[in-house]
PDB file of C-alpha atoms in Angstrom:
ATOM      1  CA  ALA T   1      19.406 -58.123  12.671  1.00  0.00           C
ATOM      2  CA  SER T   2      18.958 -55.065  10.849  1.00  0.00           C
ATOM      3  CA  ALA T   3      15.320 -54.085   9.827  1.00  0.00           C
ATOM      4  CA  ASN T   4      13.971 -54.128   6.307  1.00  0.00           C
ATOM      5  CA  TRP T   5      12.807 -51.034   5.219  1.00  0.00           C
ATOM      6  CA  THR T   6      10.507 -50.468   2.385  1.00  0.00           C
ATOM      7  CA  ARG T   7       8.723 -47.459   0.763  1.00  0.00           C
ATOM      8  CA  ARG T   8       5.133 -46.965   1.145  1.00  0.00           C
ATOM      9  CA  PRO T   9       3.062 -47.722  -2.098  1.00  0.00           C
ATOM     10  CA  ASP T  10       1.629 -44.320  -1.929  1.00  0.00           C
ATOM     11  CA  ALA T  11       4.501 -42.764  -0.451  1.00  0.00           C
ATOM     12  CA  LYS T  12       5.664 -39.949  -3.032  1.00  0.00           C
ATOM     13  CA  ALA T  13       9.172 -38.908  -3.176  1.00  0.00           C
ATOM     14  CA  TYR T  14      10.635 -35.655  -2.309  1.00  0.00           C
ATOM     15  CA  ARG T  15      12.026 -33.361  -5.344  1.00  0.00           C
ATOM     16  CA  HIS T  16      13.560 -30.044  -5.257  1.00  0.00           C
ATOM     17  CA  PRO T  17      11.056 -27.317  -6.618  1.00  0.00           C
ATOM     18  CA  SER T  18      11.816 -26.177  -9.932  1.00  0.00           C
ATOM     19  CA  VAL T  19      12.829 -23.100 -11.365  1.00  0.00           C
ATOM     20  CA  THR T  20       9.084 -22.640 -12.817  1.00  0.00           C
ATOM     21  CA  ASP T  21       7.896 -23.819  -9.139  1.00  0.00           C
ATOM     22  CA  ARG T  22       9.749 -21.592  -7.295  1.00  0.00           C
ATOM     23  CA  ILE T  23       8.748 -17.943 -10.117  1.00  0.00           C
ATOM     24  CA  ARG T  24       5.077 -19.506  -9.568  1.00  0.00           C
ATOM     25  CA  ARG T  25       5.315 -19.173  -5.965  1.00  0.00           C
ATOM     26  CA  ASN T  26       7.035 -16.260  -5.748  1.00  0.00           C
ATOM     27  CA  TYR T  27       4.474 -14.556  -8.090  1.00  0.00           C
ATOM     28  CA  LYS T  28       1.615 -15.733  -6.067  1.00  0.00           C
ATOM     29  CA  GLN T  29       3.203 -14.232  -3.028  1.00  0.00           C
ATOM     30  CA  ARG T  30       3.880 -10.786  -4.436  1.00  0.00           C
ATOM     31  CA  GLN T  31       0.227 -10.991  -5.658  1.00  0.00           C
ATOM     32  CA  ALA T  32      -1.460 -11.842  -1.865  1.00  0.00           C
ATOM     33  CA  MET T  33       1.008  -8.907  -0.874  1.00  0.00           C
ATOM     34  CA  HIS T  34      -0.077  -6.519  -3.279  1.00  0.00           C
ATOM     35  CA  LEU T  35      -3.578  -7.399  -3.066  1.00  0.00           C
ATOM     36  CA  LEU T  36      -3.452  -6.793   1.293  1.00  0.00           C
ATOM     37  CA  LYS T  37      -1.679  -3.425   0.890  1.00  0.00           C
ATOM     38  CA  SER T  38      -4.607  -2.480  -1.969  1.00  0.00           C
ATOM     39  CA  SER T  39      -6.771  -3.452   1.168  1.00  0.00           C
ATOM     40  CA  LEU T  40      -4.825  -1.371   3.686  1.00  0.00           C
ATOM     41  CA  ARG T  41      -5.042   1.783   1.531  1.00  0.00           C
ATOM     42  CA  LYS T  42      -8.174   1.564   0.900  1.00  0.00           C
ATOM     43  CA  SER T  43      -9.308   0.784   4.622  1.00  0.00           C
ATOM     44  CA  ALA T  44      -6.877   3.055   6.057  1.00  0.00           C
ATOM     45  CA  SER T  45      -7.803   6.849   7.403  1.00  0.00           C
ATOM     46  CA  SER T  46      -5.768   9.842   6.159  1.00  0.00           C
ATOM     47  CA  ASP T  47      -7.173  12.314   8.859  1.00  0.00           C
ATOM     48  CA  VAL T  48      -5.567  11.411  11.882  1.00  0.00           C
ATOM     49  CA  PRO T  49      -7.230  13.064  15.091  1.00  0.00           C
ATOM     50  CA  PRO T  50      -5.429  14.858  18.015  1.00  0.00           C
ATOM     51  CA  LEU T  51      -2.800  12.942  19.374  1.00  0.00           C
ATOM     52  CA  ARG T  52      -3.105  14.021  22.909  1.00  0.00           C
ATOM     53  CA  SER T  53      -6.452  13.110  23.168  1.00  0.00           C
ATOM     54  CA  ALA T  54      -6.043   9.515  21.836  1.00  0.00           C
ATOM     55  CA  VAL T  55      -4.751   5.744  22.615  1.00  0.00           C
ATOM     56  CA  ALA T  56      -2.443   4.084  20.105  1.00  0.00           C
ATOM     57  CA  TYR T  57      -2.531   0.369  19.336  1.00  0.00           C
ATOM     58  CA  PHE T  58       0.803  -0.939  16.993  1.00  0.00           C
ATOM     59  CA  LEU T  59      -0.131  -3.740  15.212  1.00  0.00           C
ATOM     60  CA  HIS T  60       2.316  -6.451  16.192  1.00  0.00           C
ATOM     61  CA  PHE T  61       3.923  -8.407  12.935  1.00  0.00           C
ATOM     62  CA  GLU T  62       2.387 -11.647  12.399  1.00  0.00           C
ATOM     63  CA  PRO T  63       2.950 -14.209  12.684  1.00  0.00           C
ATOM     64  CA  GLU T  64       5.600 -14.026  15.196  1.00  0.00           C
ATOM     65  CA  ALA T  65       5.863 -15.081  19.086  1.00  0.00           C
ATOM     66  CA  THR T  66       5.646 -11.297  20.225  1.00  0.00           C
ATOM     67  CA  SER T  67       1.869 -11.867  19.964  1.00  0.00           C
ATOM     68  CA  LEU T  68       1.141 -15.131  19.328  1.00  0.00           C
ATOM     69  CA  LEU T  69       3.113 -16.076  22.798  1.00  0.00           C
ATOM     70  CA  GLY T  70       3.908 -13.126  24.503  1.00  0.00           C
ATOM     71  CA  GLY T  71       0.649 -11.661  23.914  1.00  0.00           C
ATOM     72  CA  GLY T  72      -1.323 -14.762  26.086  1.00  0.00           C
ATOM     73  CA  VAL T  73      -3.641 -16.816  25.997  1.00  0.00           C
ATOM     74  CA  THR T  74      -6.560 -13.661  25.793  1.00  0.00           C
ATOM     75  CA  ASN T  75      -4.622 -11.709  23.671  1.00  0.00           C
ATOM     76  CA  TRP T  76      -2.573 -13.383  21.051  1.00  0.00           C
ATOM     77  CA  LEU T  77      -5.936 -12.750  18.428  1.00  0.00           C
ATOM     78  CA  GLN T  78      -5.561  -8.997  17.856  1.00  0.00           C
ATOM     79  CA  ILE T  79      -8.519  -7.879  16.347  1.00  0.00           C
ATOM     80  CA  ARG T  80      -9.937  -9.088  19.513  1.00  0.00           C
ATOM     81  CA  THR T  81      -7.691  -7.176  21.747  1.00  0.00           C
ATOM     82  CA  ILE T  82      -8.338  -3.867  19.669  1.00  0.00           C
ATOM     83  CA  LEU T  83     -12.251  -4.417  19.607  1.00  0.00           C
ATOM     84  CA  ASP T  84     -12.336  -5.262  23.892  1.00  0.00           C
ATOM     85  CA  LEU T  85      -9.639  -2.102  24.279  1.00  0.00           C
ATOM     86  CA  ARG T  86     -12.427   0.093  22.016  1.00  0.00           C
ATOM     87  CA  SER T  87     -15.093  -1.201  23.892  1.00  0.00           C
ATOM     88  CA  GLN T  88     -13.750   0.132  27.344  1.00  0.00           C
ATOM     89  CA  LEU T  89     -12.288   3.720  26.415  1.00  0.00           C
ATOM     90  CA  PRO T  90     -15.249   6.603  26.468  1.00  0.00           C
ATOM     91  CA  ARG T  91     -16.834   7.430  23.320  1.00  0.00           C
ATOM     92  CA  ASP T  92     -14.456  10.983  22.857  1.00  0.00           C
ATOM     93  CA  ILE T  93     -11.620   9.379  23.182  1.00  0.00           C
ATOM     94  CA  PRO T  94     -10.409   7.887  19.519  1.00  0.00           C
ATOM     95  CA  LEU T  95      -8.241   4.378  19.409  1.00  0.00           C
ATOM     96  CA  LEU T  96      -5.521   4.900  16.444  1.00  0.00           C
ATOM     97  CA  VAL T  97      -4.471   1.310  15.149  1.00  0.00           C
ATOM     98  CA  GLN T  98      -1.208   1.473  13.102  1.00  0.00           C
ATOM     99  CA  GLU T  99       0.038  -1.144  10.710  1.00  0.00           C
ATOM    100  CA  HIS T 100       3.725  -2.444  11.700  1.00  0.00           C
ATOM    101  CA  VAL T 101       5.838  -1.481   9.064  1.00  0.00           C
ATOM    102  CA  SER T 102       7.570  -4.798   8.999  1.00  0.00           C
ATOM    103  CA  GLN T 103       4.266  -6.242   7.754  1.00  0.00           C
ATOM    104  CA  PHE T 104       5.115  -5.426   4.307  1.00  0.00           C
ATOM    105  CA  LEU T 105       8.933  -5.516   3.952  1.00  0.00           C
ATOM    106  CA  PRO T 106       9.853  -7.526   0.574  1.00  0.00           C
ATOM    107  CA  ALA T 107      12.207  -9.817   2.667  1.00  0.00           C
ATOM    108  CA  ASN T 108       9.032 -10.881   4.330  1.00  0.00           C
ATOM    109  CA  ARG T 109       7.488 -12.883   1.681  1.00  0.00           C
ATOM    110  CA  SER T 110       5.230 -15.097   3.615  1.00  0.00           C
ATOM    111  CA  SER T 111       3.811 -12.630   6.230  1.00  0.00           C
ATOM    112  CA  TYR T 112       1.108 -11.724   4.317  1.00  0.00           C
ATOM    113  CA  MET T 113      -0.660 -14.748   5.912  1.00  0.00           C
ATOM    114  CA  GLY T 114      -0.580 -12.940   9.245  1.00  0.00           C
ATOM    115  CA  ARG T 115      -2.958 -10.698   7.783  1.00  0.00           C
ATOM    116  CA  SER T 116      -6.289 -10.549   5.986  1.00  0.00           C
ATOM    117  CA  SER T 117      -8.590  -7.886   4.113  1.00  0.00           C
ATOM    118  CA  LEU T 118     -11.209  -8.610   6.619  1.00  0.00           C
ATOM    119  CA  LEU T 119      -8.948  -7.145   9.682  1.00  0.00           C
ATOM    120  CA  TYR T 120      -8.471  -4.092   7.884  1.00  0.00           C
ATOM    121  CA  ARG T 121     -12.402  -3.806   7.041  1.00  0.00           C
ATOM    122  CA  THR T 122     -12.991  -4.484  10.238  1.00  0.00           C
ATOM    123  CA  LEU T 123     -11.400  -2.039  11.991  1.00  0.00           C
ATOM    124  CA  ALA T 124     -12.251   1.001   9.435  1.00  0.00           C
ATOM    125  CA  GLN T 125     -15.931   0.198   9.905  1.00  0.00           C
ATOM    126  CA  THR T 126     -15.625   0.055  13.897  1.00  0.00           C
ATOM    127  CA  PRO T 127     -16.710   3.388  15.019  1.00  0.00           C
ATOM    128  CA  GLY T 128     -14.000   4.939  17.256  1.00  0.00           C
ATOM    129  CA  VAL T 129     -11.348   2.889  15.575  1.00  0.00           C
ATOM    130  CA  THR T 130      -9.117   4.847  13.246  1.00  0.00           C
ATOM    131  CA  LEU T 131      -6.843   2.527  11.240  1.00  0.00           C
ATOM    132  CA  LEU T 132      -3.386   3.874   9.784  1.00  0.00           C
ATOM    133  CA  ASN T 133      -0.860   3.324   7.274  1.00  0.00           C
ATOM    134  CA  PRO T 134       2.697   2.332   8.754  1.00  0.00           C
ATOM    135  CA  GLY T 135       4.867   5.591   9.477  1.00  0.00           C
ATOM    136  CA  THR T 136       1.855   7.764   9.640  1.00  0.00           C
ATOM    137  CA  ILE T 137       2.904   8.207  13.654  1.00  0.00           C
ATOM    138  CA  GLN T 138       6.523   8.645  14.197  1.00  0.00           C
ATOM    139  CA  ARG T 139       8.972   7.637  16.710  1.00  0.00           C
ATOM    140  CA  GLN T 140       8.936  11.303  17.886  1.00  0.00           C
ATOM    141  CA  ASP T 141       5.457  11.837  18.137  1.00  0.00           C
ATOM    142  CA  LEU T 142       4.706   9.215  20.650  1.00  0.00           C
ATOM    143  CA  GLY T 143       5.625  11.846  23.769  1.00  0.00           C
ATOM    144  CA  HIS T 144       2.347  14.123  22.622  1.00  0.00           C
ATOM    145  CA  MET T 145       0.357  10.894  22.217  1.00  0.00           C
ATOM    146  CA  GLY T 146      -2.557  10.625  25.206  1.00  0.00           C
ATOM    147  CA  GLY T 147      -1.541   7.096  25.902  1.00  0.00           C
ATOM    148  CA  VAL T 148      -0.326   4.130  24.247  1.00  0.00           C
ATOM    149  CA  ALA T 149      -1.556   0.230  24.296  1.00  0.00           C
ATOM    150  CA  THR T 150       0.682  -2.730  23.440  1.00  0.00           C
ATOM    151  CA  LEU T 151       1.141  -6.102  23.943  1.00  0.00           C
ATOM    152  CA  THR T 152       4.941  -6.784  24.016  1.00  0.00           C
ATOM    153  CA  GLY T 153       6.192  -3.865  21.696  1.00  0.00           C
ATOM    154  CA  SER T 154       9.189  -2.037  22.557  1.00  0.00           C
ATOM    155  CA  VAL T 155       7.164   1.081  21.060  1.00  0.00           C
ATOM    156  CA  GLY T 156       5.681   1.028  24.756  1.00  0.00           C
ATOM    157  CA  LEU T 157       8.826   1.694  26.439  1.00  0.00           C
ATOM    158  CA  GLU T 158       9.723   3.960  24.174  1.00  0.00           C
ATOM    159  CA  ALA T 159       6.257   6.337  24.763  1.00  0.00           C
ATOM    160  CA  SER T 160       7.074   5.402  28.738  1.00  0.00           C
ATOM    161  CA  MET T 161      10.483   7.032  28.595  1.00  0.00           C
ATOM    162  CA  ARG T 162       8.517  10.023  27.061  1.00  0.00           C
ATOM    163  CA  GLY T 163       6.816  10.472  30.034  1.00  0.00           C
ATOM    164  CA  ARG T 164       3.122   9.127  28.183  1.00  0.00           C
ATOM    165  CA  PRO T 165       0.774   6.441  30.343  1.00  0.00           C
ATOM    166  CA  VAL T 166       1.209   2.719  28.544  1.00  0.00           C
ATOM    167  CA  LEU T 167      -1.162  -0.065  28.810  1.00  0.00           C
ATOM    168  CA  CYS T 168       0.671  -3.223  28.693  1.00  0.00           C
ATOM    169  CA  LEU T 169      -1.123  -6.245  27.936  1.00  0.00           C
ATOM    170  CA  GLY T 170       0.868  -9.040  27.132  1.00  0.00           C
ATOM    171  CA  SER T 171       4.235 -10.567  28.756  1.00  0.00           C
ATOM    172  CA  ALA T 172       6.631  -7.932  27.830  1.00  0.00           C
ATOM    173  CA  TRP T 173       9.908  -7.396  29.956  1.00  0.00           C
ATOM    174  CA  TYR T 174       9.355  -4.070  31.165  1.00  0.00           C
ATOM    175  CA  ARG T 175       6.154  -4.805  32.263  1.00  0.00           C
ATOM    176  CA  TRP T 176       7.105  -6.317  35.660  1.00  0.00           C
ATOM    177  CA  ALA T 177       9.364  -3.076  36.526  1.00  0.00           C
ATOM    178  CA  THR T 178       6.913  -1.241  38.854  1.00  0.00           C
ATOM    179  CA  GLY T 179       5.310   1.884  37.745  1.00  0.00           C
ATOM    180  CA  LEU T 180       6.389   1.690  34.651  1.00  0.00           C
ATOM    181  CA  THR T 181       3.446   0.590  32.993  1.00  0.00           C
ATOM    182  CA  VAL T 182      -0.602   0.905  33.898  1.00  0.00           C
ATOM    183  CA  ALA T 183      -2.510  -2.304  34.509  1.00  0.00           C
ATOM    184  CA  SER T 184      -5.975  -1.000  33.148  1.00  0.00           C
ATOM    185  CA  VAL T 185      -7.487   1.108  30.869  1.00  0.00           C
ATOM    186  CA  PRO T 186      -8.857   3.392  33.803  1.00  0.00           C
ATOM    187  CA  GLU T 187      -5.362   3.896  35.139  1.00  0.00           C
ATOM    188  CA  LEU T 188      -4.668   4.579  31.667  1.00  0.00           C
ATOM    189  CA  LEU T 189      -7.077   7.518  31.711  1.00  0.00           C
ATOM    190  CA  GLU T 190      -6.194   8.883  34.943  1.00  0.00           C
ATOM    191  CA  SER T 191      -2.639   9.583  33.787  1.00  0.00           C
ATOM    192  CA  PHE T 192      -3.718  11.701  30.595  1.00  0.00           C
ATOM    193  CA  SER T 193      -3.467  14.542  32.385  1.00  0.00           C
ATOM    194  CA  GLU T 194      -0.151  14.012  33.981  1.00  0.00           C
ATOM    195  CA  ALA T 195       2.626  15.916  33.270  1.00  0.00           C
ATOM    196  CA  ASP T 196       5.256  14.939  30.760  1.00  0.00           C
ATOM    197  CA  GLU T 197       8.746  15.477  31.894  1.00  0.00           C
ATOM    198  CA  MET T 198       7.644  14.268  35.581  1.00  0.00           C
ATOM    199  CA  ARG T 199       6.704  11.392  34.540  1.00  0.00           C
ATOM    200  CA  ALA T 200       9.623  10.701  32.067  1.00  0.00           C
ATOM    201  CA  GLN T 201      11.791  11.310  34.917  1.00  0.00           C
ATOM    202  CA  ARG T 202      10.210   8.622  37.403  1.00  0.00           C
ATOM    203  CA  ASN T 203      10.105   6.429  34.328  1.00  0.00           C
ATOM    204  CA  ARG T 204      13.634   6.564  33.687  1.00  0.00           C
ATOM    205  CA  GLN T 205      14.894   5.955  37.331  1.00  0.00           C
ATOM    206  CA  VAL T 206      12.190   3.202  37.326  1.00  0.00           C
ATOM    207  CA  LEU T 207      14.040   1.624  34.292  1.00  0.00           C
ATOM    208  CA  SER T 208      17.821   2.401  35.974  1.00  0.00           C
ATOM    209  CA  ALA T 209      16.867   0.531  39.156  1.00  0.00           C
ATOM    210  CA  TYR T 210      15.080  -2.179  37.227  1.00  0.00           C
ATOM    211  CA  ILE T 211      18.399  -2.546  35.116  1.00  0.00           C
ATOM    212  CA  ARG T 212      20.733  -2.338  38.038  1.00  0.00           C
ATOM    213  CA  GLU T 213      19.087  -5.369  39.907  1.00  0.00           C
ATOM    214  CA  PHE T 214      18.091  -7.632  37.418  1.00  0.00           C
ATOM    215  CA  THR T 215      21.230  -7.705  34.925  1.00  0.00           C
ATOM    216  CA  TYR T 216      24.178  -9.481  35.323  1.00  0.00           C
ATOM    217  CA  PRO T 217      27.100  -8.794  34.619  1.00  0.00           C
ATOM    218  CA  PRO T 218      26.236  -4.606  35.853  1.00  0.00           C
ATOM    219  CA  PRO T 219      25.795  -3.139  33.451  1.00  0.00           C
ATOM    220  CA  VAL T 220      27.904  -0.321  34.531  1.00  0.00           C
ATOM    221  CA  PRO T 221      31.907  -0.491  35.354  1.00  0.00           C
ATOM    222  CA  THR T 222      32.603  -1.254  38.610  1.00  0.00           C
ATOM    223  CA  SER T 223      35.881  -0.237  39.319  1.00  0.00           C
ATOM    224  CA  SER T 224      36.448   1.650  42.509  1.00  0.00           C
ATOM    225  CA  HIS T 225      37.777   5.137  40.932  1.00  0.00           C
ATOM    226  CA  GLU T 226      33.981   5.845  39.615  1.00  0.00           C
ATOM    227  CA  SER T 227      32.228   7.751  41.497  1.00  0.00           C
ATOM    228  CA  PRO T 228      28.447   6.968  42.249  1.00  0.00           C
ATOM    229  CA  ALA T 229      26.901   9.485  40.674  1.00  0.00           C
ATOM    230  CA  ALA T 230      28.763   8.634  37.348  1.00  0.00           C
ATOM    231  CA  LYS T 231      27.291   5.551  37.451  1.00  0.00           C
ATOM    232  CA  THR T 232      23.900   6.799  38.089  1.00  0.00           C
ATOM    233  CA  ASP T 233      24.296   9.039  34.925  1.00  0.00           C
ATOM    234  CA  LEU T 234      25.292   6.319  33.081  1.00  0.00           C
ATOM    235  CA  LEU T 235      22.096   4.260  33.933  1.00  0.00           C
ATOM    236  CA  SER T 236      19.706   7.093  33.404  1.00  0.00           C
ATOM    237  CA  ALA T 237      21.223   7.518  30.237  1.00  0.00           C
ATOM    238  CA  VAL T 238      19.617   4.215  28.997  1.00  0.00           C
ATOM    239  CA  GLY T 239      16.061   5.762  29.603  1.00  0.00           C
ATOM    240  CA  ARG T 240      17.183   9.315  27.820  1.00  0.00           C
ATOM    241  CA  GLN T 241      18.456   7.044  24.132  1.00  0.00           C
ATOM    242  CA  LEU T 242      14.957   5.376  24.259  1.00  0.00           C
ATOM    243  CA  ALA T 243      13.104   8.879  24.880  1.00  0.00           C
ATOM    244  CA  GLY T 244      15.582  10.036  21.768  1.00  0.00           C
ATOM    245  CA  ASP T 245      17.087  12.812  23.945  1.00  0.00           C
ATOM    246  CA  SER T 246      20.351  13.642  22.964  1.00  0.00           C
TER     247      SER T 246
END
């Protein structure tokens, strides 16, 4: 016998939002985004310390799995990660924290839920921390940084290909390539003075070997008429492209 389903007395039937409801919701989202952007503009600094003597941390877009899951149990809350990193750095080394450009894209209407004005105010008031607007540090500036810290961001891989030391705090796929990143703040500081090109060349070789070992199918042609040198050049091109070289 078929079950006799009845609606609960207190249950409300779903109704599609009306045009007025959608307009009201969009207005609230835009208003919240505007207030958040205004808070960032007030808290962000226009004075950028010398990049060579600084460590940069690039905020991850939130809410997203790169931080909430990839950051791990201890680093999913980015404000805690930043303050902990600041406490481990010497006082004379500034920590630059740059907002993610995607946090304010019009398409991400709910992204304001991943940030708060309190975050910006806290960072701005923390000694030794400089909060930056999106785009202040460009991709070509990564090679001039003292060091870079990230959870899982591709910015860590790009900085590594430019010869800069990278502290990876999350479960980024490139973290497991031996020698591509450092595991602690002391290691990050020790690599400040290492020659860029020497480190960049080594990191490209490490990345090439890592891709060759763990990528399936192989990322290079395996035809018999290709020389081993040609295959090596093709793998090395991956690193050069990430580094922005022609």
